[in-house]
Amino acid sequence: MNVRDLISILKAIDGRDQNLRDLVNLHSIDALTCLAAGAGAKEGASLLAFYRENGAGDAISSAAGASAVIRFTEWDAIHVPSCATPGAMAVPASLIFAQDYEAHVRAVAAGHAVGVALSEAVGGVSALPETWPGLFAAPAVAAVSAAIALGLSDEQGAQALVLSMAGSSGRNGRPSGMPSARWLAIGEATLKGIRAALAAKAGIKGDLGLLSPSWMKGQAAAAVALEPGHVDTLAIRGVGMKPFVSARQGVNAIQAFRHLLEKGINPNTIDTIEVFLPPVVTPVVSRPLVTEDRLSTIAHLGLQLGIAAFEPDRLVDVERARPFNADVMALAKRVTITADDTLTGEGWPARIVVSKKGQTREAVWLQTSSEGAQLMLDRKIGSLPATTAQRLQSLQATLAEAGTAVVQEARSLLLTFTDVSFPRSEAA
């Protein structure tokens, strides 16, 4: 696909469309809420300190740090088929440059569109684990969002996109330790994308033929040529919020288990739990549990079910630093995960069978939540310290009014959160 054509499609997004505005408002607040939650955790604070102390100390460094922390939480919104999480890059990149509300709407929507398009073309979930689609697309998300927020021309936007993707790949390995290079990679990709937009504005030229079919195929075995069909200017509609701090691959199983608990199952009487998931997602949630590895405690599905049963408040624990109680760990060991190719659908459906005293109870969960996105967001905001929650709620009301100063208010909140000068998350 011609890069100029791609940018032309994205630049035509209508920032006055009310449905689009509502979605961008929702995702902007969700990203800032994740930032607030992650900044209150030790690793999140370390990432922000790195960007303050080793960056230019300006808003661009703050945006990079914000992107890293939003993604670090594993609580940010995701487009399931493509494994794209564009809000982490699009919202900060837009907020530091957009001078008015309409520009912010267009920038965030375009960032989501290009992020989903590139993540799908590189193979989506099929590209894992060698290539991380969200990281692959991250520089482009930041570049396009920044370019549109800056009001760059179509030609400059096309240059920003190819400059951001030159030399990029989604291959990050499996970094361990804390702070993890997994999240630093997102911050650096955002920084690269923003600087690519600034370079394009300064007249620097790239290779407009970069995103060729052969180049795309070289990024992952599952990759295909980027085609117009990949580009949906309303892609943000398909990016869903996560109700818990958890690998998205296991969220439906958690929901199904919580449903059974609400129906009266006593977790102390459970003998075994069998979880059936689509084959493509089972490797992520069935890796051995390493309690010293934060990401393992977020991905391991047995642990999530143990938390849901005995420490449900910790489903929104971003940091995962405190040890889990003995009941949680014991239940985690009684969970088995089986790949079931009869479970189909973009939402990664789950079936769960709970056995106790020779009897079984079963639940099937097809989608992330029966709740509305706003209700999920309200609960997420409510998990934060009161002062932080109030500021986010106030901004949410201002965004709904689309006032002239709303972008400046949102930018100010992002800079406050990246400065870590507010109360730590209660989950931390």
Coordinates of C-alpha atoms in Angstrom, one line a residue:
M1 CA 0.0 0.0 0.0
N2 CA 1.3 3.4 -0.9
V3 CA 2.2 5.4 2.3
R4 CA 0.8 8.6 0.8
D5 CA -2.5 6.9 0.3
L6 CA -2.5 5.6 3.8
I7 CA -1.9 9.0 5.3
S8 CA -4.5 10.6 3.0
I9 CA -7.1 8.1 4.5
L10 CA -6.0 8.9 8.0
K11 CA -6.0 12.7 7.5
A12 CA -9.6 12.5 6.3
I13 CA -10.9 11.5 9.7
D14 CA -13.6 13.8 10.9
G15 CA -12.8 15.1 14.3
R16 CA -16.3 16.6 14.6
D17 CA -18.1 13.2 14.6
Q18 CA -19.8 12.8 18.0
N19 CA -19.5 9.1 18.1
L20 CA -15.8 9.3 17.4
R21 CA -15.4 12.0 20.0
D22 CA -17.1 9.9 22.6
L23 CA -14.7 7.0 21.9
V24 CA -11.6 9.2 21.9
N25 CA -12.7 10.7 25.2
L26 CA -13.2 7.3 26.7
H27 CA -9.8 6.0 25.6
S28 CA -8.0 9.2 26.6
I29 CA -9.3 8.9 30.1
D30 CA -8.6 5.2 30.2
A31 CA -4.9 5.8 29.1
L32 CA -4.5 8.5 31.8
T33 CA -6.1 6.2 34.4
C34 CA -3.6 3.5 33.6
L35 CA -0.8 6.0 33.8
A36 CA -1.9 7.1 37.2
A37 CA -2.1 3.5 38.4
G38 CA 1.2 2.6 36.9
A39 CA 3.0 5.6 38.2
G40 CA 2.1 4.5 41.7
A41 CA 4.0 1.3 41.3
K42 CA 7.7 1.0 42.0
E43 CA 8.6 -0.2 38.4
G44 CA 6.4 2.5 36.8
A45 CA 8.0 5.2 39.0
S46 CA 11.4 3.9 37.9
L47 CA 10.6 4.2 34.3
L48 CA 9.3 7.7 34.7
A49 CA 12.4 8.6 36.7
F50 CA 14.6 7.3 33.8
Y51 CA 12.9 9.6 31.3
R52 CA 13.0 12.6 33.6
E53 CA 16.7 12.1 34.4
N54 CA 18.0 10.9 31.0
G55 CA 15.7 12.6 28.6
A56 CA 15.5 16.3 27.8
G57 CA 13.2 16.9 30.7
D58 CA 10.5 18.1 28.4
A59 CA 7.0 17.1 27.4
I60 CA 8.4 14.7 24.8
S61 CA 10.3 12.8 27.4
S62 CA 7.2 12.8 29.6
A63 CA 5.1 11.4 26.7
A64 CA 7.6 8.5 26.2
G65 CA 7.6 7.7 29.9
A66 CA 3.8 7.9 29.9
S67 CA 3.6 5.4 27.1
A68 CA 6.0 3.0 28.8
V69 CA 4.0 3.1 32.0
I70 CA 0.6 2.8 30.4
R71 CA 1.7 -0.4 28.7
F72 CA 3.5 -1.6 31.8
T73 CA 0.2 -1.8 33.7
E74 CA -1.2 -4.5 31.4
W75 CA -4.5 -2.8 32.1
D76 CA -4.7 -0.7 28.9
A77 CA -7.2 -1.3 26.1
I78 CA -6.4 -3.9 23.4
H79 CA -7.6 -4.8 20.0
V80 CA -7.7 -8.5 20.4
P81 CA -7.3 -9.9 16.8
S82 CA -4.2 -7.8 16.1
C83 CA -2.8 -7.6 19.7
A84 CA -2.5 -3.9 19.2
T85 CA -2.6 -1.5 22.2
P86 CA -2.4 1.8 20.4
G87 CA -3.8 4.1 23.1
A88 CA -0.6 3.9 25.1
M89 CA 1.2 5.7 22.3
A90 CA -1.5 7.7 20.6
V91 CA -2.9 9.5 23.7
P92 CA 0.4 10.9 25.1
A93 CA 1.8 11.7 21.6
S94 CA -1.4 13.7 20.8
L95 CA -1.7 15.5 24.1
I96 CA 1.8 17.1 23.9
F97 CA 1.1 18.6 20.5
A98 CA -2.6 19.1 19.9
Q99 CA -3.7 22.7 20.2
D100 CA -7.4 22.1 20.1
Y101 CA -9.9 19.3 20.9
E102 CA -10.7 18.5 17.3
A103 CA -7.1 17.9 16.5
H104 CA -6.7 15.6 19.5
V105 CA -9.7 13.6 18.4
R106 CA -8.3 13.2 14.9
A107 CA -4.8 12.4 16.1
V108 CA -5.9 9.7 18.6
A109 CA -8.3 8.1 16.1
A110 CA -5.6 8.0 13.4
G111 CA -3.1 6.6 15.8
H112 CA -5.5 3.7 16.6
A113 CA -6.2 3.2 12.9
V114 CA -2.5 2.9 11.9
G115 CA -1.7 0.8 14.9
V116 CA -4.4 -1.8 14.3
A117 CA -3.6 -1.8 10.5
L118 CA 0.1 -2.5 11.0
S119 CA -0.4 -5.0 13.8
E120 CA -2.9 -7.0 11.7
A121 CA -0.6 -6.9 8.7
V122 CA 2.3 -8.2 10.6
G123 CA 0.2 -11.2 11.7
G124 CA -1.5 -10.2 14.9
V125 CA -1.6 -12.9 17.5
S126 CA -0.1 -15.3 15.0
A127 CA 3.1 -13.3 15.0
L128 CA 3.7 -14.0 18.7
P129 CA 6.0 -14.7 20.4
E130 CA 8.8 -13.9 18.0
T131 CA 7.3 -10.6 16.9
W132 CA 5.3 -8.4 19.2
P133 CA 2.7 -6.7 17.0
G134 CA 2.0 -3.8 19.4
L135 CA 5.7 -3.0 19.6
F136 CA 6.1 -3.3 15.9
A137 CA 3.4 -0.7 15.3
A138 CA 4.2 1.6 18.2
P139 CA 6.6 4.0 16.4
A140 CA 4.0 4.5 13.7
V141 CA 1.2 5.1 16.2
A142 CA 3.2 7.8 17.9
A143 CA 4.4 9.3 14.6
V144 CA 1.0 9.6 13.0
S145 CA -0.7 10.9 16.2
A146 CA 2.0 13.5 16.6
A147 CA 2.0 14.5 12.9
I148 CA -1.8 15.0 12.9
A149 CA -1.7 16.8 16.2
L150 CA 1.0 19.1 14.8
G151 CA -1.0 19.8 11.6
L152 CA 1.6 18.4 9.3
S153 CA 0.8 18.1 5.6
D154 CA 0.0 14.8 3.9
E155 CA 3.6 14.6 2.5
Q156 CA 5.1 15.4 5.9
G157 CA 2.8 12.8 7.6
A158 CA 3.9 10.1 5.1
Q159 CA 7.6 11.0 5.8
A160 CA 7.0 10.8 9.5
L161 CA 5.5 7.4 9.2
V162 CA 8.4 5.9 7.2
L163 CA 11.0 7.6 9.3
S164 CA 9.4 6.1 12.4
M165 CA 9.4 2.6 11.0
A166 CA 12.9 2.6 9.4
G167 CA 15.0 0.1 11.4
S168 CA 12.1 -1.0 13.6
S169 CA 10.9 -4.4 14.4
G170 CA 8.7 -6.0 17.0
R171 CA 11.4 -8.4 18.2
N172 CA 12.1 -7.7 21.8
G173 CA 12.9 -11.1 23.2
R174 CA 11.7 -11.9 26.7
P175 CA 13.3 -9.3 29.0
S176 CA 13.3 -10.2 32.6
G177 CA 14.1 -8.3 35.8
M178 CA 12.8 -5.0 37.1
P179 CA 12.6 -2.4 35.6
S180 CA 12.0 -4.4 32.4
A181 CA 13.2 -3.5 29.0
R182 CA 9.8 -4.7 27.7
W183 CA 8.3 -1.4 28.8
L184 CA 11.3 0.7 28.0
A185 CA 11.0 -0.6 24.4
I186 CA 7.5 1.0 24.3
G187 CA 8.8 4.3 25.6
E188 CA 11.6 4.3 23.1
A189 CA 9.3 3.5 20.3
T190 CA 7.1 6.4 21.2
L191 CA 10.1 8.7 21.5
K192 CA 11.2 7.6 18.0
G193 CA 7.8 8.1 16.5
I194 CA 7.5 11.6 18.0
R195 CA 11.0 12.6 16.8
A196 CA 10.1 11.2 13.4
A197 CA 7.2 13.6 13.1
L198 CA 9.4 16.5 14.2
A199 CA 12.1 15.4 11.7
A200 CA 9.5 15.3 8.9
K201 CA 8.4 18.8 9.9
A202 CA 12.0 19.9 9.6
G203 CA 12.1 18.6 6.1
I204 CA 14.0 15.3 6.6
K205 CA 13.1 12.7 4.0
G206 CA 12.7 8.9 4.3
D207 CA 11.9 6.0 2.0
L208 CA 8.3 6.3 1.0
G209 CA 8.5 2.8 -0.5
L210 CA 9.6 1.3 2.9
L211 CA 6.4 -0.6 3.8
S212 CA 6.6 -2.8 0.7
P213 CA 5.1 -6.4 0.7
S214 CA 8.6 -7.9 0.9
W215 CA 9.6 -5.6 3.8
M216 CA 6.4 -6.5 5.7
K217 CA 7.0 -10.2 5.1
G218 CA 10.5 -9.9 6.5
Q219 CA 9.1 -8.7 9.9
A220 CA 7.3 -12.0 10.8
A221 CA 6.5 -15.3 9.2
A222 CA 2.7 -14.5 9.5
A223 CA 3.0 -11.0 8.0
V224 CA 1.2 -10.0 4.8
A225 CA 1.3 -7.0 2.6
L226 CA -0.3 -3.9 4.1
E227 CA -3.5 -3.4 2.1
P228 CA -6.3 -0.7 2.2
G229 CA -8.5 -3.3 3.8
H230 CA -6.4 -3.2 6.9
V231 CA -7.1 0.5 7.4
D232 CA -10.3 1.3 9.3
T233 CA -10.5 4.9 10.3
L234 CA -12.9 3.9 13.1
A235 CA -10.6 1.1 14.4
I236 CA -10.8 2.6 17.8
R237 CA -14.3 1.0 18.1
G238 CA -12.8 -2.4 18.2
V239 CA -10.2 -1.6 20.9
G240 CA -11.7 -3.0 24.1
M241 CA -11.0 -2.0 27.7
K242 CA -9.6 -4.6 30.2
P243 CA -11.5 -5.0 33.5
F244 CA -8.5 -6.5 35.3
V245 CA -4.7 -6.2 35.4
S246 CA -4.3 -9.4 33.4
A247 CA -3.1 -10.9 30.2
R248 CA -6.1 -10.4 27.8
Q249 CA -5.8 -14.1 26.8
G250 CA -7.2 -15.2 30.1
V251 CA -9.7 -12.4 30.9
N252 CA -12.8 -14.3 29.7
A253 CA -11.8 -17.3 31.9
I254 CA -11.6 -15.0 34.9
Q255 CA -15.0 -13.6 34.1
A256 CA -16.5 -17.1 33.8
F257 CA -15.0 -18.1 37.1
R258 CA -16.2 -14.9 38.8
H259 CA -19.7 -15.7 37.5
L260 CA -19.6 -19.1 39.1
L261 CA -18.4 -17.6 42.4
E262 CA -21.3 -15.2 42.3
K263 CA -23.6 -18.1 41.8
G264 CA -22.5 -19.5 45.2
I265 CA -19.5 -21.7 44.7
N266 CA -17.4 -21.8 47.8
P267 CA -13.8 -21.6 46.6
N268 CA -12.6 -23.5 49.7
T269 CA -14.5 -26.6 48.4
I270 CA -13.1 -26.6 44.9
D271 CA -11.1 -29.8 43.9
T272 CA -10.1 -28.8 40.4
I273 CA -10.7 -26.2 37.7
E274 CA -10.4 -27.0 34.1
V275 CA -10.1 -24.1 31.7
F276 CA -10.6 -24.5 27.9
L277 CA -9.3 -21.8 25.6
P278 CA -8.6 -21.3 21.9
P279 CA -5.2 -23.0 21.0
V280 CA -3.7 -19.7 19.9
V281 CA -3.9 -18.1 23.4
T282 CA -3.0 -21.1 25.7
P283 CA 0.8 -20.7 25.6
V284 CA 0.6 -17.2 27.2
V285 CA -1.5 -18.1 30.2
S286 CA -0.1 -21.6 30.9
R287 CA 3.6 -20.8 31.3
P288 CA 5.1 -21.9 34.6
L289 CA 4.4 -19.5 37.5
V290 CA 7.4 -17.5 38.7
T291 CA 6.1 -15.4 41.6
E292 CA 9.2 -13.1 41.5
D293 CA 8.4 -12.2 37.9
R294 CA 5.7 -9.6 37.8
L295 CA 4.6 -10.4 34.3
S296 CA 4.3 -14.0 35.2
T297 CA 1.9 -13.1 38.0
I298 CA -0.2 -11.2 35.5
A299 CA -0.2 -13.8 32.7
H300 CA -0.5 -17.1 34.7
L301 CA -4.2 -18.0 34.6
G302 CA -4.2 -20.3 37.6
L303 CA -2.9 -17.5 39.8
Q304 CA -5.6 -15.1 38.4
L305 CA -8.3 -17.5 39.4
G306 CA -6.8 -17.9 42.8
I307 CA -6.8 -14.1 43.2
A308 CA -10.4 -13.9 42.0
A309 CA -11.4 -16.4 44.7
F310 CA -9.5 -15.2 47.7
E311 CA -8.0 -11.7 47.1
P312 CA -10.4 -10.2 44.5
D313 CA -9.2 -6.6 45.2
R314 CA -5.8 -7.6 43.8
L315 CA -7.2 -8.2 40.3
V316 CA -6.5 -4.5 40.0
D317 CA -3.1 -4.7 41.7
V318 CA -0.7 -3.2 39.1
E319 CA 2.5 -3.7 41.1
R320 CA 2.1 -7.4 42.2
A321 CA 4.9 -6.9 44.8
R322 CA 3.2 -8.4 47.9
P323 CA 3.2 -12.2 48.3
F324 CA -0.2 -13.9 47.6
N325 CA -1.8 -15.7 50.4
A326 CA -1.6 -19.5 50.7
D327 CA -5.2 -20.1 49.6
V328 CA -4.5 -18.3 46.3
M329 CA -1.4 -20.3 45.6
A330 CA -3.0 -23.6 46.5
L331 CA -6.0 -23.0 44.2
A332 CA -3.6 -21.9 41.4
K333 CA -2.0 -25.4 41.5
R334 CA -5.4 -27.1 40.9
V335 CA -6.0 -25.3 37.6
T336 CA -5.4 -27.0 34.3
I337 CA -5.6 -25.3 30.9
T338 CA -6.5 -27.2 27.7
A339 CA -6.5 -25.9 24.1
D340 CA -9.9 -26.4 22.5
D341 CA -10.2 -25.7 18.8
T342 CA -14.0 -25.6 19.0
L343 CA -13.8 -22.3 20.9
T344 CA -13.7 -19.7 18.1
G345 CA -14.3 -16.0 17.8
E346 CA -12.3 -12.8 18.0
G347 CA -12.9 -12.3 21.7
W348 CA -10.9 -15.4 22.8
P349 CA -13.9 -17.2 24.4
A350 CA -13.4 -19.4 27.5
R351 CA -15.1 -22.4 29.0
I352 CA -14.5 -23.3 32.6
V353 CA -15.4 -26.5 34.5
V354 CA -15.2 -26.4 38.3
S355 CA -15.3 -29.7 40.2
K356 CA -16.1 -30.2 43.9
K357 CA -17.0 -33.3 45.8
G358 CA -17.7 -35.2 42.6
Q359 CA -20.0 -32.5 41.1
T360 CA -19.2 -30.1 38.3
R361 CA -20.3 -26.6 37.4
E362 CA -19.6 -25.0 34.0
A363 CA -19.6 -21.6 32.5
V364 CA -18.8 -20.2 29.1
W365 CA -17.8 -16.6 28.5
L366 CA -17.6 -15.3 25.0
Q367 CA -16.6 -11.7 25.4
T368 CA -14.6 -9.6 27.8
S369 CA -17.5 -8.3 29.8
S370 CA -21.2 -7.8 29.7
E371 CA -20.6 -4.4 31.3
G372 CA -20.4 -1.2 29.3
A373 CA -17.0 0.4 28.8
Q374 CA -17.9 3.4 30.8
L375 CA -18.8 1.2 33.8
M376 CA -15.5 -0.6 33.5
L377 CA -13.7 2.7 33.4
D378 CA -15.6 4.1 36.4
R379 CA -14.5 1.1 38.4
K380 CA -10.9 1.5 37.3
I381 CA -10.9 5.2 38.3
G382 CA -12.5 4.3 41.6
S383 CA -9.6 2.0 42.4
L384 CA -7.2 5.0 42.6
P385 CA -6.6 7.3 45.5
A386 CA -9.5 9.8 45.9
T387 CA -7.7 12.9 44.8
T388 CA -6.4 11.3 41.6
A389 CA -9.8 9.8 40.9
Q390 CA -11.4 13.2 41.3
R391 CA -9.0 14.8 38.9
L392 CA -9.7 12.2 36.3
Q393 CA -13.5 12.5 36.8
S394 CA -13.3 16.2 36.4
L395 CA -11.3 15.9 33.1
Q396 CA -13.8 13.3 31.9
A397 CA -16.6 15.8 32.4
T398 CA -14.6 18.6 30.6
L399 CA -13.8 16.3 27.7
A400 CA -17.5 15.6 27.2
E401 CA -18.1 19.4 26.9
A402 CA -15.3 19.6 24.3
G403 CA -14.2 23.0 25.7
T404 CA -11.4 25.0 24.2
A405 CA -9.0 24.4 27.2
V406 CA -9.7 20.7 27.5
V407 CA -6.5 19.5 25.7
Q408 CA -4.4 21.8 27.9
E409 CA -6.1 20.4 31.0
A410 CA -5.4 16.8 29.8
R411 CA -1.8 17.6 29.0
S412 CA -1.3 19.2 32.4
L413 CA -2.7 16.0 34.1
L414 CA -0.3 13.8 32.0
L415 CA 2.6 15.9 33.0
T416 CA 1.5 15.8 36.7
F417 CA 1.3 12.0 36.6
T418 CA 4.7 11.6 34.9
D419 CA 6.2 13.8 37.6
V420 CA 4.9 11.2 40.2
S421 CA 4.0 14.1 42.5
F422 CA 0.7 12.5 43.6
P423 CA -0.4 9.8 46.0
R424 CA 0.6 6.2 45.2
S425 CA -2.0 3.8 44.0
E426 CA -3.7 1.8 46.8
A427 CA -2.8 -1.3 44.9
A428 CA 0.9 -0.5 44.9

